[in-house]
Short mmCIF file of C-alpha atoms in Angstrom, two decimals:
data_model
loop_
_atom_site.label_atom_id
_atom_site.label_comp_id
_atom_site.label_asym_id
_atom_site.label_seq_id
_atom_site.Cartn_x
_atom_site.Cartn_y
_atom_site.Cartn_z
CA UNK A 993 35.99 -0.50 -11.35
CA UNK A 994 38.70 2.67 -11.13
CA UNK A 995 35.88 4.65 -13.25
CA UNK A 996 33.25 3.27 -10.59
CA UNK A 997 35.30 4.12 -8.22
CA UNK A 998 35.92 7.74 -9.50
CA UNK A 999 32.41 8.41 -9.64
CA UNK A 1000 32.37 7.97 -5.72
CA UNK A 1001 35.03 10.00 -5.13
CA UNK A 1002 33.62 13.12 -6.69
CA UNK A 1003 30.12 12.82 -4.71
CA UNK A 1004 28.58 11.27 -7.77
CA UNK A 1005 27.73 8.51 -6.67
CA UNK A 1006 26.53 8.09 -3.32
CA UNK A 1007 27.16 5.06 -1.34
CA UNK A 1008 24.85 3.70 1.54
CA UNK A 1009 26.25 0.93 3.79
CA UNK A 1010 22.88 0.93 6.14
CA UNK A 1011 20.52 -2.33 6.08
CA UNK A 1012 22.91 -5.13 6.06
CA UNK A 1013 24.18 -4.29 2.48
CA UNK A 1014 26.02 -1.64 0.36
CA UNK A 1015 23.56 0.05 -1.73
CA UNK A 1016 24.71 3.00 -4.69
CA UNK A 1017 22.72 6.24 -5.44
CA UNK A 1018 22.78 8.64 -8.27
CA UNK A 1019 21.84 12.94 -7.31
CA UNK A 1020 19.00 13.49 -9.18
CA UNK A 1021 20.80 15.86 -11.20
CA UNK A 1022 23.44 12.94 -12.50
CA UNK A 1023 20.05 11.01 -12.82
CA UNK A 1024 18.37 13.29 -15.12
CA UNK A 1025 21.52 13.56 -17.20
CA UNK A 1026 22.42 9.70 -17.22
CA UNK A 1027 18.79 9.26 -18.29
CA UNK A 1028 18.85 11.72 -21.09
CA UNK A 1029 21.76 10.04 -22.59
CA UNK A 1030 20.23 6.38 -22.77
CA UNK A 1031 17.32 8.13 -23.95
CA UNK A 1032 19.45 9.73 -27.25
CA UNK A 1033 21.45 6.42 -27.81
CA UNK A 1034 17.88 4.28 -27.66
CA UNK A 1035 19.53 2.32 -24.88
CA UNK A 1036 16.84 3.38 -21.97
CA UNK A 1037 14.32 0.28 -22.47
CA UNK A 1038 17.56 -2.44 -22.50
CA UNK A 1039 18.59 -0.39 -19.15
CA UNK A 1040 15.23 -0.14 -17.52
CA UNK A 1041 14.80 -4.06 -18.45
CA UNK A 1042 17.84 -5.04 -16.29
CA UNK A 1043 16.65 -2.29 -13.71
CA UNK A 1044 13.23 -4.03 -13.44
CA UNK A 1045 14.29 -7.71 -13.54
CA UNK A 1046 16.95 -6.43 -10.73
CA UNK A 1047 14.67 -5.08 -8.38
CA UNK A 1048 11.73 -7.87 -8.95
CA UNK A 1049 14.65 -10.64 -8.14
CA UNK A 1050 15.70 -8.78 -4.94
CA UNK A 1051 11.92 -8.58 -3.92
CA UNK A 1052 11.82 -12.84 -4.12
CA UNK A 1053 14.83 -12.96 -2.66
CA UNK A 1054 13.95 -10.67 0.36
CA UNK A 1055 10.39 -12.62 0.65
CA UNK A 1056 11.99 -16.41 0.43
CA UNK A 1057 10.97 -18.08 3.49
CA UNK A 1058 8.29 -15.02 4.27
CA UNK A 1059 5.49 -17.33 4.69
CA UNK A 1060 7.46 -19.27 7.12
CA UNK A 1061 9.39 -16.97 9.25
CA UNK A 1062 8.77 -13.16 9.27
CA UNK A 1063 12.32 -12.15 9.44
CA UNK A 1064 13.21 -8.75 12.03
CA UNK A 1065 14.59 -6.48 9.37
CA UNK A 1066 12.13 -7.73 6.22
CA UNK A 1067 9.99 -4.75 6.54
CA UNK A 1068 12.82 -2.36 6.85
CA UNK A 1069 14.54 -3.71 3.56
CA UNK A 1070 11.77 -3.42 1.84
CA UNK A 1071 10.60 -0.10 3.07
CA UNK A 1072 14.61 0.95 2.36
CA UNK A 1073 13.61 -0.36 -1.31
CA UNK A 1074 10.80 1.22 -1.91
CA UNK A 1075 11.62 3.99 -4.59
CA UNK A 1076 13.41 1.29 -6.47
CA UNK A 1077 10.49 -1.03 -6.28
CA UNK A 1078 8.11 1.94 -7.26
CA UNK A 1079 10.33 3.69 -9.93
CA UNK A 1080 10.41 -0.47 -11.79
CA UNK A 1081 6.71 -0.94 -11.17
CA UNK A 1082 6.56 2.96 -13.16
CA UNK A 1083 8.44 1.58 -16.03
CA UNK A 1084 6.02 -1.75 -15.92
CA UNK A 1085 3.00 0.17 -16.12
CA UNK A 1086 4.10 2.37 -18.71
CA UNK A 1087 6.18 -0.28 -21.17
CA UNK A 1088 5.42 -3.84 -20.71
CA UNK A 1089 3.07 -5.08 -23.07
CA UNK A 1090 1.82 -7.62 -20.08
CA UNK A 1091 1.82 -7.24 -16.13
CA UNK A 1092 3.95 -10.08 -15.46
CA UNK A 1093 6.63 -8.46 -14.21
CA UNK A 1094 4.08 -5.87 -12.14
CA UNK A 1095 2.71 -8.40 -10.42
CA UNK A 1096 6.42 -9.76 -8.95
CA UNK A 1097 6.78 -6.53 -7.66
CA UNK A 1098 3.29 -6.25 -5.85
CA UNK A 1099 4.46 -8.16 -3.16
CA UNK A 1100 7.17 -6.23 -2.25
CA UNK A 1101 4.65 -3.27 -1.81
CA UNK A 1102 2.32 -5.71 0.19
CA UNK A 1103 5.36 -5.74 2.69
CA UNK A 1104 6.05 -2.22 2.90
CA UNK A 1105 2.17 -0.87 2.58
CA UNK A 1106 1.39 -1.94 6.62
CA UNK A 1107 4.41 0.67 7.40
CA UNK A 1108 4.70 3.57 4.81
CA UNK A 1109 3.71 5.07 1.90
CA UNK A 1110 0.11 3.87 1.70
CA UNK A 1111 -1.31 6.92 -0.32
CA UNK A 1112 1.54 6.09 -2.78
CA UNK A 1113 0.88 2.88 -3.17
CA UNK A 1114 -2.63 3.61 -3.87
CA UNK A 1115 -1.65 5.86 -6.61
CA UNK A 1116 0.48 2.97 -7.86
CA UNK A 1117 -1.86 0.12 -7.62
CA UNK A 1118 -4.36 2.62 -9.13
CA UNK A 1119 -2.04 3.15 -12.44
CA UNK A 1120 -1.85 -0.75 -12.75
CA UNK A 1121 -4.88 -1.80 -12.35
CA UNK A 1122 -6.15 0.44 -14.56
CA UNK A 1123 -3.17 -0.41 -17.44
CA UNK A 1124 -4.49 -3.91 -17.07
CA UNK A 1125 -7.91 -3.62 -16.15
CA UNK A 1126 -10.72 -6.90 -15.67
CA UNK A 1127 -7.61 -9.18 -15.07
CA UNK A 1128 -8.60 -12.46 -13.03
CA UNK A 1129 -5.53 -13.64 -12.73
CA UNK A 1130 -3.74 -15.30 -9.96
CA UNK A 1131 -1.49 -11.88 -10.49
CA UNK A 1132 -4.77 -9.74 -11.11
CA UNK A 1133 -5.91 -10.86 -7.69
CA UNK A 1134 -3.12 -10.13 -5.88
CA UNK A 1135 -2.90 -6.55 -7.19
CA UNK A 1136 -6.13 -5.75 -6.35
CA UNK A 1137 -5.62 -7.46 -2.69
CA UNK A 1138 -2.33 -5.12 -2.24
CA UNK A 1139 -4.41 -1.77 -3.50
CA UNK A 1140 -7.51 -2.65 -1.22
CA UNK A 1141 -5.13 -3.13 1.51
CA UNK A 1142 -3.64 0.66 0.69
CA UNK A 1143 -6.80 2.20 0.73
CA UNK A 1144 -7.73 0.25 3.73
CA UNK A 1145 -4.46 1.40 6.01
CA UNK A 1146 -4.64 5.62 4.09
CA UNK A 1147 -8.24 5.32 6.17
CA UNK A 1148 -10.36 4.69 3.26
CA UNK A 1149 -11.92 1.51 4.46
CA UNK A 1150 -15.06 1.66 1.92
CA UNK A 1151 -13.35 2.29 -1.04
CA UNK A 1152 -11.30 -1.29 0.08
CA UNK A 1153 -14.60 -2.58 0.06
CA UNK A 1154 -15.70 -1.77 -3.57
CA UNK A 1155 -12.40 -3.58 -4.89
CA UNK A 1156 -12.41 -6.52 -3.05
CA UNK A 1157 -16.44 -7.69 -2.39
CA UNK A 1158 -16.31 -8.66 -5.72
CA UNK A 1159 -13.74 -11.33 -5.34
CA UNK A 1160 -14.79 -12.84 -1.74
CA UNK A 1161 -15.94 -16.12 -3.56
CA UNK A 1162 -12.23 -16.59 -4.44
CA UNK A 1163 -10.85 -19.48 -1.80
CA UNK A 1164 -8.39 -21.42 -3.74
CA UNK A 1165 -5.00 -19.59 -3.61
CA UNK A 1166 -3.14 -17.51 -1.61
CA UNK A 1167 -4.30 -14.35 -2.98
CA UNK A 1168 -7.42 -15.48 -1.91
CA UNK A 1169 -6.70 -15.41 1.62
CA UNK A 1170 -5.02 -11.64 1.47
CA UNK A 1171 -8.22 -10.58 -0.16
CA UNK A 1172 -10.23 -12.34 2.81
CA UNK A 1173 -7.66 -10.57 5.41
CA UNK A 1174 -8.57 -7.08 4.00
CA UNK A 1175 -12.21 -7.43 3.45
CA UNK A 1176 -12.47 -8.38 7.55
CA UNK A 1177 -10.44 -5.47 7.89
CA UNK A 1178 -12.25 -3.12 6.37
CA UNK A 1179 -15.35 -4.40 7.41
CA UNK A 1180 -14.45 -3.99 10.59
CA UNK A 1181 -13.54 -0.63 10.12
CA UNK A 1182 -16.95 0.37 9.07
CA UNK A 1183 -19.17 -1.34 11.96
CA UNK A 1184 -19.80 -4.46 10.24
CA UNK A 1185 -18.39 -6.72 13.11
CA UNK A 1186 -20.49 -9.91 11.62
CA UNK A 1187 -19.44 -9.64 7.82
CA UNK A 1188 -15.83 -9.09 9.46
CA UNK A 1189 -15.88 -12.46 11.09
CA UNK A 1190 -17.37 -14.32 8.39
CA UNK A 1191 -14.29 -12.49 6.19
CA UNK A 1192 -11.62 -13.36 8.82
CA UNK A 1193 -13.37 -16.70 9.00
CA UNK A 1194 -13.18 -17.69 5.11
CA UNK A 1195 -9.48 -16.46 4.98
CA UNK A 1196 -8.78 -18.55 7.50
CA UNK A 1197 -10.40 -21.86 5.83
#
């Protein structure tokens, strides 16, 4: 703790008591040098691990209850998170040998996409879906539902389209229903009022 608390007290460590919580930031300089140490005593992956299982439990933890009561400042936390969230789904893309742990973090991007950052989210959602391409999973789904919906809000409505048509026979999960949500949307968005309704119309059954 007095080393922790050193740190602070020559700038080196930023601290950020905004959002309901005290939250800790490195300059990118400190960063770069922290990281190139891990890096030369082979203890980067053990420190991204934590990193990633960190930020995928505060992305549950800031959805609990979601689905039944949209908090106020939800979107705000999560849009505060964001370069964490994207900097761990980075790592996920780019280490783990399955996209488990990508697909926890999806949903915290689902959050944030309606608000900010939809181009890069795209670029994300791009990266992992083509790391783990043809996956059906409940996970696979969802990641495909969170990068249509990116496309969809950057103002590229047809290119939503191509990724999720294929999957509007899905109607058994909740996936399911974001995929319905953002096919009416984009339909909408490019005339098709009666394929929008029929969308809005399955998500909704």
């Amino acid at each position: 703790d007095d080393a922790f608390d050193e740190l602070v007290a020559a700038s080196l460590i930023t601290v950020d008591g905004g959002a309901g919580a005290t939250s800790y930031r490195l300059l990118d300089t400190v960063r770069t040098f922290a990281r190139d140490r891990l890096e030369r005593r082979g203890a980067d992956t053990a420190a991204y691990g934590r990193f990633v299982d960190h930020v995928a439990d505060g992305v549950r933890t800031r959805l609990a209850g979601a689905a039944v009561r949209w908090r106020s400042d939800l979107i705000r936390s999560l849009i505060d998170s964001f370069d964490d969230i994207a900097e761990a789904l980075r790592w996920c893309i780019a280490h783990d040998p399955t996209p488990t742990r990508a697909h926890q973090l999806c949903s915290g991007l689902w959050g944030v996409v309606h608000q900010a950052h939809a181009d890069d989210i795209v670029e994300l959602m791009r990266e992992l879906t083509q790391r783990f391409p043809d996956d059906s999973s409940r996970g696979g789904v969802h990641a495909l539902a969170v990068r249509a919906t990116a496309e969809y809000v950057a103002g590229r409505p047809r290119a939503a389209l191509e990724l999720v048509e294929p999957l509007a026979h899905r109607a058994d999960d909740l996936p399911a229903v974001m995929v319905h949500r953002v096919l009416g949307q984009a339909r909408s968005a490019v005339g098709d009022r009666a394929g929008a309704l029929d969308a809005f119309g399955a998500g909704a059954r």
